[in-house]
């Protein structure tokens, strides 16, 4: 029988792509999502790609009683991938309690349930935001964790600490924290992709929405940084490549290959790309000129960060394979597909 994996936040952006990769590798997937930042239609997209509609339970993981009932229903879960969280850096500075409540309580409830129902493995969505502005680039897993620059970033630091302490106290439990750099792009089928609600905060959806005419102009937040072209540098990683790393992490734990009960991996390409280079990539793959202007810096932005993914390359046997243009093209195809489905959107 196939191993059953619980994917929390599985109708969200990274969760849905990971559900596809798990199903394609023969896993049985059950999703919990409260649809606070995703749409139920995502299940149609997953089914269109894989031919399988994953089991789905709609509720808030902060609801302990409901989570308990869920674990009573699904008694054969072998591992958990925990994506469900609030994730907007800017919003977290406005609504810190919402971020601390949701991101910390959901993880603690899950861990309680896992201990009670003897589910031994968890993969956790962490972020390169835990490094802040690193002193040394590219950044390795050994880089010091600096004080968080936002409540969101702080929740990721605290969640990692909760995992470390809980695993230490419970021999039967193991965890892998994956520190993502900047996930972008969509499934090549264009059946699923990133679906920001309202005006996007992130660069790539803003670029593609501007390209398609939904937004008049992209604001480039500052060109006076200490970088070659003056704009910020990030490590943009293809979401399908990222999803595949989760499957490898799950298999690593199921097959007892972990080197420790708590492991951490950077997931990035190892390549730093500036905002202007992202615009050039879009113009290349779409054949369109992008309307943009340079504006002031966005508060809280890190100047430049990119990964040293050597540890993940060697230990997981995983590499981010897709090129930037390929990934940008997938985002553009998804934007066009979605616009056709929802021409009324604003
Ligand atoms: P997303 O918002 O698309 O997906 C998260 C999903 O979790 C959503 O579908 C939302 O409805 C659900 N959710 C949130 N709180 C919940 C709760 N209490 N109970 C049930 N469902 C809940 O976000 P994403 O981009 O797919 O991110 C997934 C994870 O990866 C998050 O933990 C995020 O912090 C982390 N991460 C994301 C990025 C990024 O740039 N996208 C970078 C680093 C880390
Ligand atoms: N940018 C613009 N204009 C925009 C949007 C973004 O110039 O309209 C610039 C930003 O200033 C930054 C770069 O594009 O230099 C990337 O910005 P994003 O908002 O796309 O991504 P961030 O690096 O700020 O943060 C993202 C996620 C976080 C996550 C982090 C690291 O939003 O949740 O990557 O994984 F923690």
Coordinates of C-alpha atoms and ligand atoms in Angstrom, one line a residue:
X1 CA 0.0 0.0 0.0
X2 CA 1.2 3.5 -0.8
X3 CA 2.5 5.6 2.1
X4 CA 0.1 8.3 3.1
X5 CA 1.5 11.8 3.5
X6 CA -0.3 14.7 5.2
X7 CA 0.3 18.0 3.3
X8 CA -0.9 21.0 5.3
X9 CA -1.5 24.1 3.2
X10 CA -1.7 21.8 0.2
X11 CA -4.0 24.0 -1.9
X12 CA -1.5 26.8 -1.5
X13 CA 1.3 27.7 -4.0
X14 CA 4.2 25.4 -2.9
X15 CA 1.9 22.8 -1.3
X16 CA 0.0 22.1 -4.5
X17 CA 3.1 21.7 -6.6
X18 CA 4.4 19.3 -3.9
X19 CA 1.2 17.3 -3.8
X20 CA 1.6 16.8 -7.6
X21 CA 5.2 15.5 -7.2
X22 CA 4.2 13.2 -4.3
X23 CA 1.3 11.7 -6.2
X24 CA 3.5 11.2 -9.3
X25 CA 5.9 9.3 -7.1
X26 CA 3.2 7.0 -5.9
X27 CA 2.4 8.5 -2.5
X28 CA -1.1 8.9 -1.2
X29 CA -1.8 12.5 -0.3
X30 CA -4.2 14.0 2.1
X31 CA -4.5 17.8 2.3
X32 CA -5.6 20.0 5.2
X33 CA -6.2 23.7 4.3
X34 CA -8.5 26.3 5.6
X35 CA -8.5 28.1 2.2
X36 CA -7.5 31.4 3.9
X37 CA -5.0 32.0 1.1
X38 CA -5.9 29.6 -1.6
X39 CA -8.8 28.3 -3.7
X40 CA -10.5 24.9 -3.7
X41 CA -10.2 24.9 -7.6
X42 CA -6.5 24.0 -7.0
X43 CA -7.6 20.4 -6.4
X44 CA -9.0 20.4 -10.0
X45 CA -5.5 21.5 -11.2
X46 CA -3.8 18.7 -9.2
X47 CA -6.2 16.2 -10.6
X48 CA -5.8 17.5 -14.2
X49 CA -2.0 16.9 -14.0
X50 CA -2.0 13.6 -12.0
X51 CA -5.3 12.0 -12.7
X52 CA -5.8 11.7 -8.9
X53 CA -7.8 14.0 -6.7
X54 CA -6.2 14.1 -3.3
X55 CA -8.3 13.7 -0.1
X56 CA -9.0 17.1 1.3
X57 CA -10.1 18.4 4.7
X58 CA -11.0 22.1 5.1
X59 CA -10.3 23.4 8.6
X60 CA -7.9 25.5 10.6
X61 CA -5.1 23.6 12.1
X62 CA -5.2 26.0 15.1
X63 CA -8.5 24.2 16.0
X64 CA -7.1 21.4 18.2
X65 CA -10.4 19.5 18.5
X66 CA -10.8 19.4 14.7
X67 CA -7.3 18.3 14.2
X68 CA -7.7 15.5 16.7
X69 CA -10.8 14.3 14.9
X70 CA -8.8 14.4 11.6
X71 CA -6.1 12.2 13.1
X72 CA -8.8 9.8 14.4
X73 CA -10.1 9.5 10.8
X74 CA -6.7 9.1 9.1
X75 CA -4.8 6.6 11.2
X76 CA -2.2 5.6 8.6
X77 CA -0.3 8.9 8.0
X78 CA 3.4 8.2 7.7
X79 CA 4.8 11.7 7.5
X80 CA 3.7 15.4 7.4
X81 CA 4.8 18.2 5.2
X82 CA 3.8 21.5 7.0
X83 CA 3.3 24.4 4.6
X84 CA 0.3 26.0 6.2
X85 CA 1.3 29.4 7.5
X86 CA 0.8 33.1 7.0
X87 CA 3.6 34.3 4.8
X88 CA 3.6 38.0 3.9
X89 CA 6.5 39.9 5.4
X90 CA 4.9 43.3 5.2
X91 CA 1.5 42.1 6.6
X92 CA 3.3 40.5 9.5
X93 CA 4.6 43.9 10.6
X94 CA 1.0 45.2 10.7
X95 CA -0.6 42.1 12.2
X96 CA 2.1 40.4 14.4
X97 CA -0.3 38.6 16.6
X98 CA -2.1 37.0 13.7
X99 CA 1.3 35.7 12.5
X100 CA 2.5 34.5 15.9
X101 CA -0.8 32.9 16.6
X102 CA -1.3 31.1 13.3
X103 CA 2.3 30.0 12.6
X104 CA 3.2 28.9 16.1
X105 CA -0.1 27.3 17.2
X106 CA -0.5 25.4 13.9
X107 CA 3.0 23.8 14.3
X108 CA 2.5 23.1 18.0
X109 CA -0.9 21.5 17.4
X110 CA 0.5 19.4 14.7
X111 CA 3.4 18.2 16.8
X112 CA 1.1 17.3 19.6
X113 CA -1.0 15.3 17.2
X114 CA 2.0 13.6 15.7
X115 CA 3.3 12.5 19.1
X116 CA -0.2 11.3 20.2
X117 CA -0.8 9.3 17.0
X118 CA 2.8 8.2 16.5
X119 CA 3.6 9.9 13.2
X120 CA 7.4 10.1 13.2
X121 CA 8.4 12.5 10.4
X122 CA 7.8 16.2 9.6
X123 CA 9.2 18.4 6.8
X124 CA 8.9 22.1 7.7
X125 CA 8.8 25.1 5.3
X126 CA 11.4 27.5 6.6
X127 CA 12.9 30.4 4.8
X128 CA 16.2 32.2 4.0
X129 CA 14.6 35.1 5.8
X130 CA 16.1 33.5 9.0
X131 CA 19.6 34.7 7.8
X132 CA 18.6 38.4 7.5
X133 CA 21.4 40.1 5.5
X134 CA 24.2 37.6 5.8
X135 CA 27.8 38.8 6.2
X136 CA 29.1 36.1 3.8
X137 CA 27.6 35.2 0.4
X138 CA 26.6 32.7 -0.8
X139 CA 25.0 31.8 2.5
X140 CA 25.5 28.3 4.0
X141 CA 23.4 26.5 6.6
X142 CA 26.2 27.4 9.1
X143 CA 25.6 31.2 8.8
X144 CA 24.6 32.7 12.0
X145 CA 20.9 33.4 12.6
X146 CA 20.5 37.1 13.0
X147 CA 17.7 38.8 14.9
X148 CA 14.6 38.6 12.6
X149 CA 13.7 41.7 10.6
X150 CA 10.0 40.9 10.7
X151 CA 7.4 39.1 12.8
X152 CA 7.1 36.6 9.9
X153 CA 10.8 35.9 9.9
X154 CA 10.7 35.6 13.7
X155 CA 8.0 32.9 13.5
X156 CA 10.2 30.9 11.2
X157 CA 13.1 31.1 13.6
X158 CA 10.9 30.2 16.6
X159 CA 9.3 27.3 14.6
X160 CA 12.8 25.9 13.9
X161 CA 13.5 26.2 17.6
X162 CA 10.3 24.4 18.5
X163 CA 11.1 21.6 16.1
X164 CA 14.7 21.3 17.4
X165 CA 13.5 21.1 21.1
X166 CA 10.6 18.8 20.4
X167 CA 12.7 16.4 18.4
X168 CA 15.4 16.4 21.1
X169 CA 12.8 15.5 23.7
X170 CA 11.1 12.8 21.7
X171 CA 13.2 10.0 20.3
X172 CA 10.5 8.8 17.9
X173 CA 10.3 12.1 16.1
X174 CA 12.5 13.5 13.3
X175 CA 12.3 16.7 11.3
X176 CA 13.8 18.4 8.3
X177 CA 13.6 22.1 7.9
X178 CA 13.9 23.3 4.3
X179 CA 15.0 26.9 4.0
X180 CA 13.6 28.2 0.7
X181 CA 15.1 31.1 -1.1
X182 CA 12.7 32.8 -3.6
X183 CA 10.2 30.3 -5.1
X184 CA 8.8 31.4 -8.5
X185 CA 7.2 30.0 -11.6
X186 CA 4.4 27.4 -12.1
X187 CA 3.8 23.9 -13.2
X188 CA 4.7 23.6 -16.9
X189 CA 1.2 22.3 -17.6
X190 CA -0.1 25.8 -16.4
X191 CA -2.8 23.9 -14.5
X192 CA -1.5 25.2 -11.1
X193 CA 0.6 28.2 -10.2
X194 CA 1.0 31.1 -7.8
X195 CA -2.4 32.8 -7.1
X196 CA -1.9 35.9 -5.0
X197 CA -5.1 37.3 -3.7
X198 CA -5.4 41.0 -4.6
X199 CA -2.3 43.1 -5.6
X200 CA 0.8 40.9 -5.5
X201 CA 3.6 41.7 -3.1
X202 CA 6.1 39.4 -4.8
X203 CA 8.1 40.4 -7.8
X204 CA 7.3 37.7 -10.3
X205 CA 3.5 37.8 -10.1
X206 CA 3.7 41.6 -10.3
X207 CA 5.8 41.3 -13.4
X208 CA 3.5 38.9 -15.1
X209 CA 0.4 40.8 -14.1
X210 CA 1.9 44.0 -15.5
X211 CA 2.9 42.1 -18.6
X212 CA -0.7 41.0 -19.2
X213 CA -2.0 44.5 -18.6
X214 CA -3.6 44.0 -15.2
X215 CA -1.2 46.5 -13.5
X216 CA -0.1 49.6 -15.3
X217 CA 3.5 49.6 -14.1
X218 CA 6.0 47.7 -12.0
X219 CA 7.7 49.7 -9.3
X220 CA 11.4 48.6 -8.9
X221 CA 12.1 49.2 -5.3
X222 CA 15.5 51.1 -5.4
X223 CA 18.5 51.1 -7.7
X224 CA 21.0 52.6 -5.2
X225 CA 22.0 49.3 -3.5
X226 CA 25.6 48.2 -3.4
X227 CA 25.1 45.6 -6.2
X228 CA 26.3 45.6 -9.9
X229 CA 23.1 47.3 -11.3
X230 CA 22.0 48.8 -8.0
X231 CA 18.9 46.6 -7.6
X232 CA 18.4 43.9 -5.0
X233 CA 19.7 40.4 -5.7
X234 CA 17.8 37.2 -4.8
X235 CA 18.1 33.5 -5.5
X236 CA 14.9 32.6 -7.5
X237 CA 14.1 28.9 -7.4
X238 CA 11.7 27.0 -9.6
X239 CA 8.7 25.9 -7.6
X240 CA 8.7 22.4 -9.2
X241 CA 12.4 21.9 -8.4
X242 CA 11.5 23.0 -4.9
X243 CA 8.6 20.6 -4.7
X244 CA 10.8 17.7 -5.7
X245 CA 13.2 18.4 -2.8
X246 CA 10.2 17.8 -0.4
X247 CA 9.7 14.3 -1.9
X248 CA 13.4 13.6 -1.5
X249 CA 13.2 14.8 2.2
X250 CA 10.2 12.5 2.9
X251 CA 11.9 9.5 1.3
X252 CA 15.1 10.3 3.2
X253 CA 13.2 10.0 6.5
X254 CA 11.0 7.0 5.5
X255 CA 14.2 5.2 4.5
X256 CA 16.1 6.2 7.6
X257 CA 18.8 8.0 5.7
X258 CA 18.8 11.1 7.9
X259 CA 22.1 11.9 9.6
X260 CA 20.4 13.5 12.6
X261 CA 16.9 13.8 14.0
X262 CA 16.8 17.4 13.0
X263 CA 18.3 18.5 9.7
X264 CA 18.4 21.8 7.9
X265 CA 18.9 22.4 4.1
X266 CA 19.1 25.5 2.0
X267 CA 17.1 25.2 -1.2
X268 CA 18.3 27.6 -3.8
X269 CA 20.0 27.6 -7.1
X270 CA 23.3 29.2 -5.9
X271 CA 22.8 32.0 -8.4
X272 CA 22.0 35.6 -7.5
X273 CA 19.8 37.5 -9.9
X274 CA 19.0 41.3 -9.8
X275 CA 15.5 42.8 -10.2
X276 CA 16.5 44.3 -13.5
X277 CA 17.8 40.9 -14.7
X278 CA 14.4 39.5 -13.8
X279 CA 12.7 42.1 -16.0
X280 CA 15.0 41.3 -18.8
X281 CA 14.2 37.6 -18.5
X282 CA 10.5 38.3 -18.7
X283 CA 11.0 40.5 -21.8
X284 CA 13.0 37.7 -23.4
X285 CA 10.5 34.9 -22.8
X286 CA 7.3 36.9 -23.4
X287 CA 8.6 39.0 -26.3
X288 CA 6.9 42.0 -24.6
X289 CA 8.4 45.2 -23.2
X290 CA 7.6 45.6 -19.5
X291 CA 6.5 49.0 -18.2
X292 CA 8.5 49.7 -15.1
X293 CA 9.9 52.6 -13.1
X294 CA 12.5 53.0 -10.4
X295 CA 11.0 54.1 -7.1
X296 CA 12.3 54.3 -3.5
X297 CA 13.5 51.4 -1.5
X298 CA 10.9 49.1 0.2
X299 CA 11.4 49.1 3.9
X300 CA 12.8 45.8 5.3
X301 CA 14.3 44.6 2.0
X302 CA 17.6 42.7 2.3
X303 CA 20.2 44.0 -0.2
X304 CA 21.4 40.7 -1.6
X305 CA 21.1 37.1 -0.7
X306 CA 21.7 33.9 -2.5
X307 CA 22.2 30.3 -1.4
X308 CA 25.1 28.0 -1.2
X309 CA 23.1 24.8 -1.9
X310 CA 26.1 22.5 -1.8
X311 CA 24.8 20.6 1.3
X312 CA 21.4 19.9 -0.3
X313 CA 23.2 18.9 -3.6
X314 CA 25.4 16.4 -1.8
X315 CA 23.2 15.1 0.9
X316 CA 19.9 15.0 -0.8
X317 CA 21.2 14.4 -4.3
X318 CA 19.0 17.3 -5.4
X319 CA 19.8 20.3 -7.6
X320 CA 17.7 23.1 -8.9
X321 CA 17.7 22.2 -12.6
X322 CA 15.5 24.7 -14.3
X323 CA 16.9 27.8 -15.9
X324 CA 15.7 31.3 -15.0
X325 CA 14.1 31.8 -18.5
X326 CA 12.4 28.4 -18.4
X327 CA 10.9 29.3 -15.0
X328 CA 9.9 32.8 -16.0
X329 CA 8.2 31.3 -19.0
X330 CA 6.2 28.9 -16.8
X331 CA 5.0 31.9 -14.7
X332 CA 4.0 33.7 -17.9
X333 CA 2.1 30.8 -19.3
X334 CA 0.3 30.4 -16.0
X335 CA -0.6 34.1 -16.0
X336 CA -2.0 33.8 -19.5
X337 CA -3.9 30.7 -18.7
X338 CA -5.4 32.2 -15.6
X339 CA -6.4 35.4 -17.4
X340 CA -8.3 33.3 -20.0
X341 CA -10.2 31.5 -17.2
X342 CA -10.9 34.7 -15.2
X343 CA -10.9 37.7 -17.5
X344 CA -13.0 39.6 -15.0
X345 CA -10.3 39.7 -12.3
X346 CA -8.9 42.9 -11.0
Ligands
LIG1 P1 0.4 29.9 0.4 O1 -0.2 31.0 1.2 O2 0.2 29.8 -1.0 O3 0.0 28.5 1.1 C1 -0.2 28.3 2.4 C2 -1.5 27.6 2.6 O4 -1.8 27.4 4.0 C3 -2.7 28.4 2.1 O5 -3.4 27.6 1.2 C4 -3.5 28.8 3.3 O6 -4.9 28.8 3.0 C5 -3.1 27.6 4.3 N1 -3.2 27.9 5.7 C6 -2.6 29.0 6.4 N2 -2.8 28.9 7.7 C7 -3.6 27.8 7.9 C8 -4.1 27.1 9.0 N3 -4.0 27.7 10.2 N4 -4.9 26.0 8.8 C9 -5.0 25.5 7.6 N5 -4.5 26.0 6.5 C10 -3.8 27.2 6.6 O7 2.0 30.0 0.7 P2 3.2 29.3 0.0 O8 3.9 30.3 -0.8 O9 2.8 28.0 -0.7 O10 4.1 29.0 1.3 C11 4.1 27.7 1.9 C12 5.0 27.7 3.1 O11 6.3 28.1 2.6 C13 4.7 28.8 4.2 O12 5.0 28.2 5.4 C14 5.7 29.9 3.8 O13 6.0 30.7 5.0 C15 6.9 29.2 3.4 N6 7.8 29.9 2.5 C16 7.2 30.5 1.4 C17 8.1 31.3 0.6 C18 7.5 32.0 -0.7 O14 8.2 33.0 -1.1 N7 6.4 31.6 -1.2 C19 9.4 31.5 0.9 C20 9.9 30.8 2.0 C21 9.1 30.1 2.8
LIG2 N1 10.4 43.9 -5.9 C1 10.2 45.1 -6.6 N2 9.0 45.4 -7.0 C2 7.9 44.7 -6.6 C3 8.0 43.5 -5.8 C4 9.3 43.2 -5.4 O1 11.2 45.7 -7.0 O2 6.7 45.1 -6.9 C5 11.8 43.5 -5.5 C6 12.0 43.6 -4.0 O3 12.4 44.8 -3.6 C7 13.1 42.5 -3.8 C8 12.8 41.5 -5.0 O4 12.0 42.2 -5.9 O5 14.3 43.1 -4.1 C9 12.1 40.3 -4.5 O6 10.9 40.6 -3.7 P1 9.8 39.6 -3.3 O7 8.8 40.4 -2.5 O8 9.4 38.8 -4.5 O9 10.6 38.6 -2.3 P2 11.4 38.8 -1.0 O10 12.8 38.4 -1.2 O11 11.1 40.1 -0.4 O12 10.7 37.7 0.0 C10 10.3 36.4 -0.4 C11 9.0 36.0 0.3 C12 9.3 35.8 1.8 C13 10.4 34.8 2.0 C14 11.6 35.3 1.2 C15 12.7 34.3 1.3 O13 8.0 36.9 0.1 O14 8.1 35.2 2.4 O15 11.3 35.5 -0.2 O16 12.3 33.1 1.0 F1 10.7 34.7 3.3

